[in-house]
Amino acid sequence: MNYRHAYHAGNFADILKHMVLVALLDALKQKATPFCYVDTHAGRGRYDLRSVEARKTGESDEGFGVLRTATGLPPLLWKWLEAVRACNDGDELRYYPGSPWFAAHLMREGDSAQLCELHPEEAAALRQVFHHDGRVHMHGRDGYEAMKALLPPKEKRGLVLIDPPFEAQEAEFRLIEKSLKAALEKWPTGMYAVWYPIKLRSHVQPFHRWLTKCGAKRVLVAELLLRPDDSPLRLNGSGMVIVNAPWKLDEALRDSLRVLPRLLGTPGESEYRLSWLVNDEAEEAPPVRPSAPRSPRRR
């Protein structure tokens, strides 16, 4: 409840999360039937990069501020950037969209969104952003609890984004595991995307081990590390886990993941990781694992 994303909007972790989100929504739109997007920790919808909070940290300058003027971006990152531009008037690019805004922008007329936000001020701002959009439904309640009521959606197809504040690192992972277990029992065919911070690798490893046994046939991990993952005092990287990942999602992400360490990181320290924790259909999409230090993923 103390977390405010306004301090961190548009940083490197947001870029990874929203790039993956764009790819997942694109995959859902490959079929004509409607889908439902569920956001368990929706935030306020969009963020003013000129606000006191954003300027206090300046994190967006080292993330979105770099990519907004970059050239030669892969198609997926261009689509992400086009969505950010659509959230603004003209070329000023003062606002950075939250996950609900990306989803609403890319959804079709028949698709729907269920947004959960517990913090009263953030929830009020979120309602203001989407008060005119009949496809978007607001829930001022705990997102983990809301999943019990919202799943499975009437569309029977869609994506759940779990993007908690991680105020308590290891405890949050255990809460995600409990919620995912219950969700998979109710909606085993649903797609679930989980964002997580990387400070110490030892905090992430038990979560990855649990995912290998969660029962899903396809679990993909995409990570962006700007620094070695051995300091608990700062955010060294972030990751996205996609449970029931769509076919060839790794291919859709790889080119964009490959350029992010070079554009946003430090030579010799930054890297990306893209690997299958579970892939029972390996003949269709072979596992991708980090290669030797000379891999193109390093700057």
PDB file of C-alpha atoms in Angstrom, residues 70 78 90 226 238 278:
ATOM      1  CA  ALA A  70      16.739   5.492 -30.591  1.00  0.00           C
ATOM      2  CA  TRP A  78       8.520   0.177 -32.402  1.00  0.00           C
ATOM      3  CA  GLY A  90       1.549  15.550 -30.359  1.00  0.00           C
ATOM      4  CA  LEU A 226      21.506  -4.101 -16.110  1.00  0.00           C
ATOM      5  CA  SER A 238      13.589  -7.567 -13.742  1.00  0.00           C
ATOM      6  CA  VAL A 278       8.828 -25.835 -19.141  1.00  0.00           C
TER       7      VAL A 278
END
